[in-house]
Tab-separated table of C-alpha atoms in Angstrom:
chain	number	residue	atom	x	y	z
A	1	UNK	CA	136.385	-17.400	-124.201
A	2	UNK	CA	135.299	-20.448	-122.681
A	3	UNK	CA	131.109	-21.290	-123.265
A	4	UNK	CA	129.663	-19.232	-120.332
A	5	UNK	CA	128.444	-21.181	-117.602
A	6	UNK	CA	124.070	-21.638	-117.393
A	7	UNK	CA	121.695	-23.739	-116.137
A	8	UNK	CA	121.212	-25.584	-118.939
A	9	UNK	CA	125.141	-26.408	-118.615
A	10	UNK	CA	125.196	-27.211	-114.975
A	11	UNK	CA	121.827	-29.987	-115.891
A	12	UNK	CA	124.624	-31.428	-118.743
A	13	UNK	CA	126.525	-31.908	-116.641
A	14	UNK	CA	124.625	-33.637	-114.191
A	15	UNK	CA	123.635	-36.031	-116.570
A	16	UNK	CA	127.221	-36.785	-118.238
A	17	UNK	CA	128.474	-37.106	-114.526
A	18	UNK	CA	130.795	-34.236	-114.470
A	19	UNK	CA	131.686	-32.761	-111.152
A	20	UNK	CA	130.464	-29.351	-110.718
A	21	UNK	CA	132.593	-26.718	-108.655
A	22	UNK	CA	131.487	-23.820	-106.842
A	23	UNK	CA	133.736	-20.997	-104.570
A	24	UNK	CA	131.894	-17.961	-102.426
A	25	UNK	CA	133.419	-14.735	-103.783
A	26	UNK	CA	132.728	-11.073	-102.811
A	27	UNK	CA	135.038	-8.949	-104.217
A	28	UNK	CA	136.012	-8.556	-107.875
A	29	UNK	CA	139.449	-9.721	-107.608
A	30	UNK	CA	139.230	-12.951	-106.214
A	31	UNK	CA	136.104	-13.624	-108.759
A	32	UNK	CA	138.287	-12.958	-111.308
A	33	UNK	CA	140.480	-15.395	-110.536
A	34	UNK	CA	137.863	-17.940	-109.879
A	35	UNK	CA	136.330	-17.583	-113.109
A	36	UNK	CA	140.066	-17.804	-114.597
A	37	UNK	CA	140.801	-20.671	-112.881
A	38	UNK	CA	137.364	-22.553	-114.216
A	39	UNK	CA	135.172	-22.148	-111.153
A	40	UNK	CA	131.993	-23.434	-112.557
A	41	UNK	CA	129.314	-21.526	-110.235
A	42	UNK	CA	130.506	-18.654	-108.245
A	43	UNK	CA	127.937	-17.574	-104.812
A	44	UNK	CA	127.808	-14.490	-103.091
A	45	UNK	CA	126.841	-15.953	-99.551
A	46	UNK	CA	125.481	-14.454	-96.567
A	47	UNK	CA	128.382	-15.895	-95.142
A	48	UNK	CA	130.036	-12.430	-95.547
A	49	UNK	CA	128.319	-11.520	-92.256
A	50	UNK	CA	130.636	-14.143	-90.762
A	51	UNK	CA	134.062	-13.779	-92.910
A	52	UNK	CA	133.417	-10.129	-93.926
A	53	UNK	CA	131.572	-8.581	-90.996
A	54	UNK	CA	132.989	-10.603	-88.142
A	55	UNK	CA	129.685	-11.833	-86.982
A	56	UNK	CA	129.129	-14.719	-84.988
A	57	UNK	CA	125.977	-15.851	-87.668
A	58	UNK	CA	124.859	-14.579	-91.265
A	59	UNK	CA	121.560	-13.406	-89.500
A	60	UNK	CA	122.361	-9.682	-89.784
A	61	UNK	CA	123.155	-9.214	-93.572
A	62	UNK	CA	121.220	-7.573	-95.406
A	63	UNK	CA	119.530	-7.754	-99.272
A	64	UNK	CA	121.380	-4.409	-99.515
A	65	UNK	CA	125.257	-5.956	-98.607
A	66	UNK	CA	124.482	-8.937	-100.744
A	67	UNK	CA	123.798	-6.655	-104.112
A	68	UNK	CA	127.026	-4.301	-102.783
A	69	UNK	CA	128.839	-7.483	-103.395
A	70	UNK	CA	127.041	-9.056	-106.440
A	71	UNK	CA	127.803	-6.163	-108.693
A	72	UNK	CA	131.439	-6.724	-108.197
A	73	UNK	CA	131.430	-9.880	-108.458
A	74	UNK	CA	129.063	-10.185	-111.518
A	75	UNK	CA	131.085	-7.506	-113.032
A	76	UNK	CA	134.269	-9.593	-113.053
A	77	UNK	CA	133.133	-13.268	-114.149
A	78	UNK	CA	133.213	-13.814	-117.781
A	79	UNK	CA	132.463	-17.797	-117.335
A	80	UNK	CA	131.173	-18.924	-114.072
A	81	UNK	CA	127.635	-18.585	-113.117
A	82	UNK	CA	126.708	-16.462	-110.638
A	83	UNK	CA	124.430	-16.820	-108.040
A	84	UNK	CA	123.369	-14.707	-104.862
A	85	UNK	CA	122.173	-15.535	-101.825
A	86	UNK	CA	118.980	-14.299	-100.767
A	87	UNK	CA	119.996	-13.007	-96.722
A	88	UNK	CA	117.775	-14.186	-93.383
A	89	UNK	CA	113.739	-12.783	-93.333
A	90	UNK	CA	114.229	-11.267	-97.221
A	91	UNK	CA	111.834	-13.918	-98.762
A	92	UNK	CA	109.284	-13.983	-95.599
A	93	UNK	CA	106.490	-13.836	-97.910
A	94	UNK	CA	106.238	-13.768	-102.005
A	95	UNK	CA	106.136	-10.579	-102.551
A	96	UNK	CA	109.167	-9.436	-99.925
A	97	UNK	CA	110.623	-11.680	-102.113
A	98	UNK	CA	110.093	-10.515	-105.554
A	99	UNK	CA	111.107	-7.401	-104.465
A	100	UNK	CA	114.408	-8.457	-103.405
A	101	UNK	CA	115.087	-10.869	-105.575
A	102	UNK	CA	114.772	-8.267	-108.017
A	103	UNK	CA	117.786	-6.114	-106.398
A	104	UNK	CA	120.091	-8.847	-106.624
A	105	UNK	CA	118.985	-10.207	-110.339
A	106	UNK	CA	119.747	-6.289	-111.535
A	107	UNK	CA	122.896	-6.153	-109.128
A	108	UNK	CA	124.188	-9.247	-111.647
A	109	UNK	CA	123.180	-12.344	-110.366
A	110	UNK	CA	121.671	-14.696	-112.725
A	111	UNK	CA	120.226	-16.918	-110.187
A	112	UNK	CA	118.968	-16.116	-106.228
A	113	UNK	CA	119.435	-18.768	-103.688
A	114	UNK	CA	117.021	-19.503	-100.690
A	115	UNK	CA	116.867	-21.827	-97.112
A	116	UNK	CA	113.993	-24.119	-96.418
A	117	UNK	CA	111.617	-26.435	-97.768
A	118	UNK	CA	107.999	-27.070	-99.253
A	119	UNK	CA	107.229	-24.094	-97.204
A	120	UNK	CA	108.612	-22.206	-100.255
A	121	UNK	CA	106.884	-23.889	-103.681
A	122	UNK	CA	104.434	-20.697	-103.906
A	123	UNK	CA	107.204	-17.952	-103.682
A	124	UNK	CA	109.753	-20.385	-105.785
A	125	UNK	CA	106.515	-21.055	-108.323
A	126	UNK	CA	106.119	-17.232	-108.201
A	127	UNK	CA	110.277	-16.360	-108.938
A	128	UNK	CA	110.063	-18.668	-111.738
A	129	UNK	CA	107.097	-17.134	-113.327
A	130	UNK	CA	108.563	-13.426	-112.935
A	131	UNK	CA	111.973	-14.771	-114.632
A	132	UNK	CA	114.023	-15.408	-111.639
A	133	UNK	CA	115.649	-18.727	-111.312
A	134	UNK	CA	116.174	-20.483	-108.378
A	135	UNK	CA	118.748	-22.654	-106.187
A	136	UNK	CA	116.944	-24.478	-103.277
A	137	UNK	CA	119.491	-24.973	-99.840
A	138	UNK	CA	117.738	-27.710	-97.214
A	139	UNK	CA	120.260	-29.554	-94.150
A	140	UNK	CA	121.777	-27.526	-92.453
A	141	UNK	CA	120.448	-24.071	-92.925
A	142	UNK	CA	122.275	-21.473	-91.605
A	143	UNK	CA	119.608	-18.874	-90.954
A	144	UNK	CA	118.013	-21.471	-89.208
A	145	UNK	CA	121.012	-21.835	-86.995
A	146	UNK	CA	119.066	-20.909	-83.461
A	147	UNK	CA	115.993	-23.394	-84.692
A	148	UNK	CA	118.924	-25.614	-84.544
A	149	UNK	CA	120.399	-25.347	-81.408
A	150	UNK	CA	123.517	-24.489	-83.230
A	151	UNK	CA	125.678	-25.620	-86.403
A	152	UNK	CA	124.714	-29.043	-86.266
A	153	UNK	CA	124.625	-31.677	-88.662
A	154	UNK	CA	120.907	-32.904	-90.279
A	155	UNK	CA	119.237	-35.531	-91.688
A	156	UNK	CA	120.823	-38.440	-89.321
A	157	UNK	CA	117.430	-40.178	-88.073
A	158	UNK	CA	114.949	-42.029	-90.487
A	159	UNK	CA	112.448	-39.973	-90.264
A	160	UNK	CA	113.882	-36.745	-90.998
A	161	UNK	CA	116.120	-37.994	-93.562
A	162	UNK	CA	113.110	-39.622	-95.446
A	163	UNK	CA	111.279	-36.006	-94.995
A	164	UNK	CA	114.500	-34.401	-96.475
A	165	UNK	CA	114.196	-36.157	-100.104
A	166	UNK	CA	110.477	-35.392	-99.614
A	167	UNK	CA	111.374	-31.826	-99.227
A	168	UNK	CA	114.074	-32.153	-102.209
A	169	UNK	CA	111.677	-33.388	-105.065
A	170	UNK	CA	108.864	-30.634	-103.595
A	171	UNK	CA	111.072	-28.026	-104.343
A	172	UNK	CA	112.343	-29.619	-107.912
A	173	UNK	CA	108.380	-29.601	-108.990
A	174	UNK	CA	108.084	-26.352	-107.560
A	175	UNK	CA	110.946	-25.280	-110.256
A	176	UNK	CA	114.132	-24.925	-108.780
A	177	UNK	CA	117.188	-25.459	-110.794
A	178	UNK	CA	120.005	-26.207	-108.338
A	179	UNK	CA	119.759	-27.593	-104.738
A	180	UNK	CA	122.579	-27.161	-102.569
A	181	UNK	CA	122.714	-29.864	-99.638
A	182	UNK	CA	124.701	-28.830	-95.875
A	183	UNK	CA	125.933	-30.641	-93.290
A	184	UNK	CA	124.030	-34.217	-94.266
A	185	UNK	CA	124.845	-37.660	-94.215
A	186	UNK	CA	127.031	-38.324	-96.864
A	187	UNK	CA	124.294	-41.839	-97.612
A	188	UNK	CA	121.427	-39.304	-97.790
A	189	UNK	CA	123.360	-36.524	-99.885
A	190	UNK	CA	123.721	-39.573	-102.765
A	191	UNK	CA	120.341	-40.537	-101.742
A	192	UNK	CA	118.699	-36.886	-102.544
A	193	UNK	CA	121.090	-36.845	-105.684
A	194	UNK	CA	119.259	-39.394	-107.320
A	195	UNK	CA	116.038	-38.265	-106.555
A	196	UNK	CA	115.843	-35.402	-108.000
A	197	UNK	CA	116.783	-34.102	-111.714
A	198	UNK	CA	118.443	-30.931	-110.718
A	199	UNK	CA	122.198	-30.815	-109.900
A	200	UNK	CA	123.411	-31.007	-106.236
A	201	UNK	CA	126.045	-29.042	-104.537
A	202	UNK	CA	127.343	-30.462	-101.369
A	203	UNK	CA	129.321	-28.677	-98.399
A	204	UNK	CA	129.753	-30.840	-95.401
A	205	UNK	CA	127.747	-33.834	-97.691
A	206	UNK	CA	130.038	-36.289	-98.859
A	207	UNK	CA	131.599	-37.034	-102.403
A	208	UNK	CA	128.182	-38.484	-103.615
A	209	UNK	CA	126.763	-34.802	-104.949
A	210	UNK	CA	127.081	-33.206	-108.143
A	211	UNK	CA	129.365	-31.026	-107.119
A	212	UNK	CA	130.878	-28.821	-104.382
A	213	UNK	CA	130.887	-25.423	-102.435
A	214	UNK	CA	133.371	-24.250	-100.390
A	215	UNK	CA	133.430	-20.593	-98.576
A	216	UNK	CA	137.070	-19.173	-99.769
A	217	UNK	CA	138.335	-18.063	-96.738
A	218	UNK	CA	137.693	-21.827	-95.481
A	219	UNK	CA	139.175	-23.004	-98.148
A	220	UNK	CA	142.455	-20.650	-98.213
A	221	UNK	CA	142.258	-21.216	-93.772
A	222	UNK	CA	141.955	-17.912	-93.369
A	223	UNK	CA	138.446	-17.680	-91.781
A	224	UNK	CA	138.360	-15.533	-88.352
A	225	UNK	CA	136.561	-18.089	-87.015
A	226	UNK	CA	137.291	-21.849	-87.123
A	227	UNK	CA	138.006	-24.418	-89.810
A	228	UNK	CA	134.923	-26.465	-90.360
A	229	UNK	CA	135.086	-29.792	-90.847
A	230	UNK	CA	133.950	-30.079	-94.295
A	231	UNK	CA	136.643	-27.784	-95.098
A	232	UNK	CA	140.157	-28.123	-96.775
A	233	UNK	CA	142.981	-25.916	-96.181
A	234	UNK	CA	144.675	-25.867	-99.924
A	235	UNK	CA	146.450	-22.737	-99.760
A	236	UNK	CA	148.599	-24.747	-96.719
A	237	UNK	CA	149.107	-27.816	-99.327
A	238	UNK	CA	150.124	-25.096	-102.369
A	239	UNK	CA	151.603	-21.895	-101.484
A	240	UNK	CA	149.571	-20.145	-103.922
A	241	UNK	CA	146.137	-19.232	-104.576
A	242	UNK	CA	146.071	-19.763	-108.188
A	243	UNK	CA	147.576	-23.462	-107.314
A	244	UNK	CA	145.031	-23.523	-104.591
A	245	UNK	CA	141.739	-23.327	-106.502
A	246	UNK	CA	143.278	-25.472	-109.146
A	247	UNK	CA	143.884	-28.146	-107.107
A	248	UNK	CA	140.129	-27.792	-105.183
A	249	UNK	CA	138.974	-27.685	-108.950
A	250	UNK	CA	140.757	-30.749	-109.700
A	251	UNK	CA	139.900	-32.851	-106.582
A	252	UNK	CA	136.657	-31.790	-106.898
A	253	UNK	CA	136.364	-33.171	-110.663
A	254	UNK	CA	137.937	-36.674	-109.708
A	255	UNK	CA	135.979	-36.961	-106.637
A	256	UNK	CA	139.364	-36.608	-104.143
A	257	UNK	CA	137.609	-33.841	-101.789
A	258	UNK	CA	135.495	-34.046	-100.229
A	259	UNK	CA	137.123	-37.328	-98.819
A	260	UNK	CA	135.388	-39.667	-95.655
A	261	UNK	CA	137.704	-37.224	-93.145
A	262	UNK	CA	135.817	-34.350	-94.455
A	263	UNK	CA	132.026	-36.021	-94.652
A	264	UNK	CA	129.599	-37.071	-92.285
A	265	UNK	CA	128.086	-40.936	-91.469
């Protein structure tokens, strides 16, 4: 078998420069394949509530649906690191959060992923303490989608790009291990990068990450919704899903996708 994917291997690779790549998954079948394929970090998002549930926002899943999902993922993926998405008002305070966060560690995840900023260094300083890792998400956060005004991209003045790196390196000394970065600039995505020690995983933020996250049903253009910009349809360019995720793997590693037609300025 292939060395199992961990933290300590996603930081090597950071620092050698080598791409990291990262697919949603919910069932066991399709997170089999991922982890077959070489998927590097796998994520049970709350995006289910959107490409599962038919919801119009991932506001109404629940720490329950997310473990549902975890275990079958987790139970397929010999390789790929798995990490689960902590769902909207489940980390309100520290210990809300411990609680859940214990649900979807047991469920199979070995890492919990939550939205916001320095708002979050006690809880994350907390997690860390009680053996849970953690993956940081600031830009566009989707729980935060009616703070927003709507699915909009972040970080485009001075100011609040300048307060997003702040944000970035106050959850790195708070003791997060991974960041992911959504829907920012792709200048400020590199920016961030380099700021901080911990791998970055971009969706909707440019070629200048770490690595990249797509949702799979974007990816295979068969989300209910829409096709977001950020997204590539490679099932329409292969024919096959095994082809699919191989070539999203590969572009990913060469720095192909995301391209400037699927980034922000």
């Amino acid at each position: 078998m292939t060395k199992k994917v961990t933290t300590s291997v996603l930081l090597d690779m950071k620092q050698q420069g080598q791409k990291i790549t990262s697919l949603t998954a919910y069932d066991a079948s399709f997170a089999k394949l991922f982890d077959e394929q070489g998927v590097d970090v796998i994520l049970i998002g709350d995006s289910l509530g959107m490409v599962l549930q038919g919801k119009d926002d991932t506001l109404s899943v629940t720490t329950e649906d997310i473990a549902y999902h975890t275990r079958a993922v987790s139970a397929a993926c010999q390789r790929s690191f798995v990490v689960a998405d902590m769902p909207f008002m489940s980390y309100s305070t520290p210990e809300v959060t411990y609680e859940n966060a214990a649900k979807l560690m047991q469920a199979g995840a070995s890492m919990v992923k939550i939205e916001g900023g320095d708002w979050l260094v006690d809880t994350i300083k907390g997690l860390n303490q009680r053996g849970v890792p953690v993956c940081g998400h600031l830009g566009l956060t989707p729980q935060s989608v009616h703070v927003f005004g709507g699915f909009k991209v972040q970080g485009r003045d001075d100011l609040q790009a300048e307060q997003m790196v702040e944000q970035a390196q106050a959850l790195e000394a708070a003791g997060i291990q991974l960041l992911v970065l959504e829907c920012v600039p792709t200048s400020l995505a590199e920016k961030i990068s380099h700021a901080v020690k911990v791998p970055v995983i971009g969706i909707g933020a440019g070629v200048k990450t770490d690595g990249q996250v797509l949702v799979m049903h974007d990816m295979f253009g068969i989300s209910a919704n829409y096709m977001p910009k950020f997204s590539k349809n490679y099932l329409q360019e292969t024919g096959d899903i095994r082809k699919a995720v191989a070539q999203f793997i590969e572009e990913v590693k060469t720095g192909a996708f995301p391209s400037e037609a699927h980034s922000f300025n």
